Short mmCIF file of N, CA and C in Angstrom, two decimals:
data_model
loop_
_atom_site.label_atom_id
_atom_site.label_comp_id
_atom_site.label_asym_id
_atom_site.label_seq_id
_atom_site.Cartn_x
_atom_site.Cartn_y
_atom_site.Cartn_z
N MET B 1 0.52 -1.32 -0.03
CA MET B 1 -0.13 0.06 -0.08
C MET B 1 0.97 1.03 0.17
N LEU B 2 0.90 2.25 -0.43
CA LEU B 2 1.09 3.35 -0.89
C LEU B 2 0.75 4.31 -0.41
N VAL B 3 1.62 5.09 1.34
CA VAL B 3 0.61 5.55 2.17
C VAL B 3 1.15 7.29 1.79
N LEU B 4 0.72 8.11 1.21
CA LEU B 4 0.63 9.69 0.88
C LEU B 4 0.62 10.69 2.12
N SER B 5 1.30 11.75 2.21
CA SER B 5 0.76 12.72 3.08
C SER B 5 -0.12 13.77 2.17
N ARG B 6 -1.41 14.35 2.63
CA ARG B 6 -1.51 15.68 1.58
C ARG B 6 -2.27 16.69 2.96
N GLN B 7 -2.05 17.76 2.42
CA GLN B 7 -3.08 19.00 3.05
C GLN B 7 -4.55 19.23 2.33
N ARG B 8 -4.58 19.81 3.04
CA ARG B 8 -6.16 20.62 2.32
C ARG B 8 -6.09 20.79 0.68
N ASP B 9 -7.19 20.89 0.42
CA ASP B 9 -6.75 21.58 -1.59
C ASP B 9 -5.36 20.73 -1.86
N GLU B 10 -5.19 19.64 -1.52
CA GLU B 10 -3.59 19.03 -2.31
C GLU B 10 -4.95 17.81 -2.92
N SER B 11 -4.19 17.50 -3.96
CA SER B 11 -4.37 16.13 -4.68
C SER B 11 -3.18 15.09 -5.23
N ILE B 12 -3.97 14.12 -5.51
CA ILE B 12 -3.16 12.75 -5.53
C ILE B 12 -3.55 12.58 -7.58
N ILE B 13 -3.27 12.24 -7.93
CA ILE B 13 -3.73 11.53 -9.45
C ILE B 13 -3.36 9.86 -9.51
N ILE B 14 -4.37 9.56 -9.50
CA ILE B 14 -4.07 8.07 -9.81
C ILE B 14 -4.14 7.55 -11.59
N GLY B 15 -3.02 7.31 -12.25
CA GLY B 15 -3.41 7.16 -13.74
C GLY B 15 -3.79 8.50 -14.57
N ASP B 16 -4.56 8.52 -15.74
CA ASP B 16 -4.26 9.77 -16.07
C ASP B 16 -5.56 10.77 -16.00
N ASN B 17 -6.66 9.68 -15.54
CA ASN B 17 -7.91 10.74 -15.09
C ASN B 17 -8.87 10.25 -14.23
N ILE B 18 -7.82 10.11 -12.84
CA ILE B 18 -8.86 9.86 -12.03
C ILE B 18 -8.03 11.05 -10.72
N VAL B 19 -9.00 11.58 -10.22
CA VAL B 19 -8.16 12.52 -9.31
C VAL B 19 -8.99 12.62 -8.25
N ILE B 20 -7.77 12.63 -7.04
CA ILE B 20 -8.44 12.43 -5.39
C ILE B 20 -8.18 13.85 -4.99
N THR B 21 -8.63 14.94 -4.09
CA THR B 21 -8.64 15.70 -3.70
C THR B 21 -8.65 15.76 -2.01
N ILE B 22 -8.28 16.22 -1.08
CA ILE B 22 -8.25 16.39 -0.11
C ILE B 22 -9.59 17.54 0.11
N VAL B 23 -10.42 17.44 0.49
CA VAL B 23 -11.69 18.96 0.82
C VAL B 23 -11.44 19.64 1.82
N ASP B 24 -11.51 18.75 2.90
CA ASP B 24 -11.45 19.21 4.25
C ASP B 24 -10.92 17.75 5.01
N ILE B 25 -10.35 18.72 6.45
CA ILE B 25 -10.00 18.04 7.29
C ILE B 25 -10.78 18.22 8.73
N ARG B 26 -11.58 17.55 9.78
CA ARG B 26 -12.48 17.97 10.65
C ARG B 26 -11.66 16.76 12.12
N GLY B 27 -11.03 17.16 12.62
CA GLY B 27 -10.87 16.14 13.74
C GLY B 27 -10.41 14.92 13.12
N ASP B 28 -10.97 13.39 13.39
CA ASP B 28 -10.76 12.48 12.58
C ASP B 28 -11.28 11.96 11.41
N LYS B 29 -11.54 12.40 10.61
CA LYS B 29 -12.73 12.85 9.64
C LYS B 29 -12.01 13.67 8.41
N VAL B 30 -11.86 13.04 7.29
CA VAL B 30 -11.36 13.45 6.40
C VAL B 30 -12.15 13.57 4.58
N ARG B 31 -12.75 14.01 4.18
CA ARG B 31 -13.40 14.82 3.09
C ARG B 31 -12.71 14.31 2.17
N LEU B 32 -12.65 13.61 0.74
CA LEU B 32 -11.97 13.82 0.31
C LEU B 32 -13.50 14.28 -1.33
N GLY B 33 -12.44 14.45 -1.66
CA GLY B 33 -13.11 14.58 -3.46
C GLY B 33 -12.60 14.05 -4.32
N ILE B 34 -13.76 13.33 -5.22
CA ILE B 34 -13.17 12.52 -6.39
C ILE B 34 -13.75 12.70 -7.67
N GLN B 35 -12.90 12.69 -8.34
CA GLN B 35 -12.90 13.11 -9.95
C GLN B 35 -12.54 12.22 -10.54
N ALA B 36 -13.51 11.42 -11.49
CA ALA B 36 -13.34 9.89 -12.31
C ALA B 36 -13.97 9.83 -13.37
N PRO B 37 -13.27 9.14 -14.18
CA PRO B 37 -14.73 8.71 -15.33
C PRO B 37 -15.80 7.76 -14.89
N THR B 38 -17.19 8.66 -15.70
CA THR B 38 -18.32 8.30 -14.71
C THR B 38 -18.22 6.51 -14.96
N GLU B 39 -17.18 5.66 -15.77
CA GLU B 39 -17.36 4.33 -16.57
C GLU B 39 -16.79 3.56 -15.41
N ILE B 40 -15.97 4.36 -14.48
CA ILE B 40 -15.27 3.80 -13.29
C ILE B 40 -16.35 4.45 -12.16
N PRO B 41 -17.00 3.24 -11.84
CA PRO B 41 -17.09 2.92 -10.17
C PRO B 41 -16.38 3.79 -9.35
N VAL B 42 -16.95 4.18 -8.15
CA VAL B 42 -16.28 4.66 -7.04
C VAL B 42 -17.74 4.49 -6.07
N HIS B 43 -16.94 3.82 -4.84
CA HIS B 43 -17.67 3.65 -3.77
C HIS B 43 -17.17 3.32 -2.85
N ARG B 44 -17.73 4.20 -1.53
CA ARG B 44 -17.69 3.82 -0.11
C ARG B 44 -17.14 2.18 -0.14
N GLN B 45 -16.35 1.84 1.02
CA GLN B 45 -16.69 0.51 1.40
C GLN B 45 -17.50 -0.53 1.33
N GLU B 46 -17.93 0.28 2.65
CA GLU B 46 -19.16 -0.57 3.25
C GLU B 46 -20.47 -0.56 1.66
N VAL B 47 -20.16 0.56 1.20
CA VAL B 47 -21.28 0.21 0.38
C VAL B 47 -20.35 -0.91 -0.74
N TYR B 48 -19.40 -0.65 -1.33
CA TYR B 48 -19.03 -1.67 -2.36
C TYR B 48 -19.08 -3.31 -2.01
N ASP B 49 -19.11 -3.38 -0.22
CA ASP B 49 -19.24 -4.49 0.14
C ASP B 49 -20.21 -4.95 0.00
N ALA B 50 -21.09 -4.24 0.53
CA ALA B 50 -22.44 -4.74 0.49
C ALA B 50 -23.16 -4.93 -1.06
N ILE B 51 -22.92 -4.54 -2.33
CA ILE B 51 -22.39 -4.81 -3.54
C ILE B 51 -22.65 -5.81 -3.90
N GLN B 52 -21.78 -6.56 -3.87
CA GLN B 52 -20.52 -7.59 -3.57
C GLN B 52 -21.59 -8.54 -3.01
N ARG B 53 -21.66 -8.31 -1.52
CA ARG B 53 -22.84 -9.54 -1.24
C ARG B 53 -23.91 -10.12 -2.17
N GLU B 54 -24.60 -8.88 -2.34
CA GLU B 54 -26.12 -8.94 -3.10
C GLU B 54 -25.80 -9.41 -4.84
N ASN B 55 -24.38 -9.30 -4.89
CA ASN B 55 -23.88 -9.84 -6.39
C ASN B 55 -23.77 -11.50 -6.00
N ALA B 56 -23.01 -11.76 -5.28
CA ALA B 56 -23.09 -13.23 -4.72
C ALA B 56 -23.90 -13.97 -4.72
N LEU B 57 -24.93 -13.38 -3.72
CA LEU B 57 -26.28 -13.95 -3.52
C LEU B 57 -27.19 -14.34 -4.59
N LYS B 58 -27.48 -13.11 -5.90
CA LYS B 58 -27.55 -13.29 -6.98
C LYS B 58 -27.11 -14.34 -7.97
N GLU B 59 -26.27 -14.25 -7.99
CA GLU B 59 -24.98 -15.53 -8.69
C GLU B 59 -25.36 -16.80 -7.90
N SER B 60 -25.74 -17.30 -6.73
CA SER B 60 -25.90 -18.48 -6.35
C SER B 60 -27.21 -18.55 -6.25
N GLY B 61 -28.37 -17.79 -6.74
CA GLY B 61 -29.47 -18.51 -7.00
C GLY B 61 -30.39 -18.13 -6.02
N GLU B 62 -29.74 -17.32 -4.90
CA GLU B 62 -30.97 -17.31 -3.37
C GLU B 62 -30.98 -15.69 -3.68
N HIS B 63 -32.17 -15.94 -2.99
CA HIS B 63 -32.28 -14.23 -2.68
C HIS B 63 -32.85 -13.99 -1.36
N ARG B 64 -32.59 -12.60 -0.93
CA ARG B 64 -33.29 -12.02 0.49
C ARG B 64 -34.89 -11.83 -0.12
N PRO B 65 -35.49 -12.36 0.47
CA PRO B 65 -37.01 -11.21 -0.16
C PRO B 65 -36.65 -10.05 0.73
N SER B 66 -37.61 -9.44 0.21
CA SER B 66 -37.85 -7.76 -0.38
C SER B 66 -38.46 -6.77 0.85
N PRO B 67 -38.45 -6.15 1.67
CA PRO B 67 -38.81 -5.72 2.76
C PRO B 67 -40.78 -5.53 1.90
N GLN B 68 -41.59 -6.29 2.49
CA GLN B 68 -42.56 -5.86 2.11
C GLN B 68 -43.67 -4.78 2.56
N SER B 69 -44.40 -3.86 1.40
CA SER B 69 -45.63 -2.68 2.40
C SER B 69 -46.56 -4.06 2.70
N PRO B 70 -46.92 -2.67 4.09
CA PRO B 70 -48.07 -3.38 5.05
C PRO B 70 -49.34 -3.36 4.01
N SER B 71 -49.91 -4.66 4.01
CA SER B 71 -50.79 -4.79 3.24
C SER B 71 -52.37 -4.00 4.10
N LYS B 72 -53.17 -3.59 2.78
CA LYS B 72 -54.41 -2.58 3.45
C LYS B 72 -55.16 -3.18 4.26
N ASN B 73 -54.85 -4.62 4.09
CA ASN B 73 -56.16 -5.29 5.17
C ASN B 73 -55.72 -5.97 6.50
N ALA B 74 -54.32 -4.91 6.79
CA ALA B 74 -53.80 -5.63 8.04
C ALA B 74 -54.23 -5.86 9.16
N SER B 75 -55.98 -5.76 9.70
CA SER B 75 -56.71 -6.14 10.51
C SER B 75 -57.24 -7.30 10.42
N GLU B 76 -57.17 -7.88 8.68
CA GLU B 76 -57.81 -9.26 8.83
C GLU B 76 -57.05 -10.28 9.33
#
């Protein structure tokens, strides 16, 4: 893993077409701005992991039941 130090408003370039800019630093949180072509997906790690789990479930033929809206006749 390459580890770089950057300050606010400084950037990192990946390849020819991805730019990551430090937008803000507050305490232990860093806000990043990411410029990338639309064909390159950019996700937070937890979102990416959830997408991978969903894709694995679809490929295995299993799927979770989707949350159902309450029935109109719920009192029956």
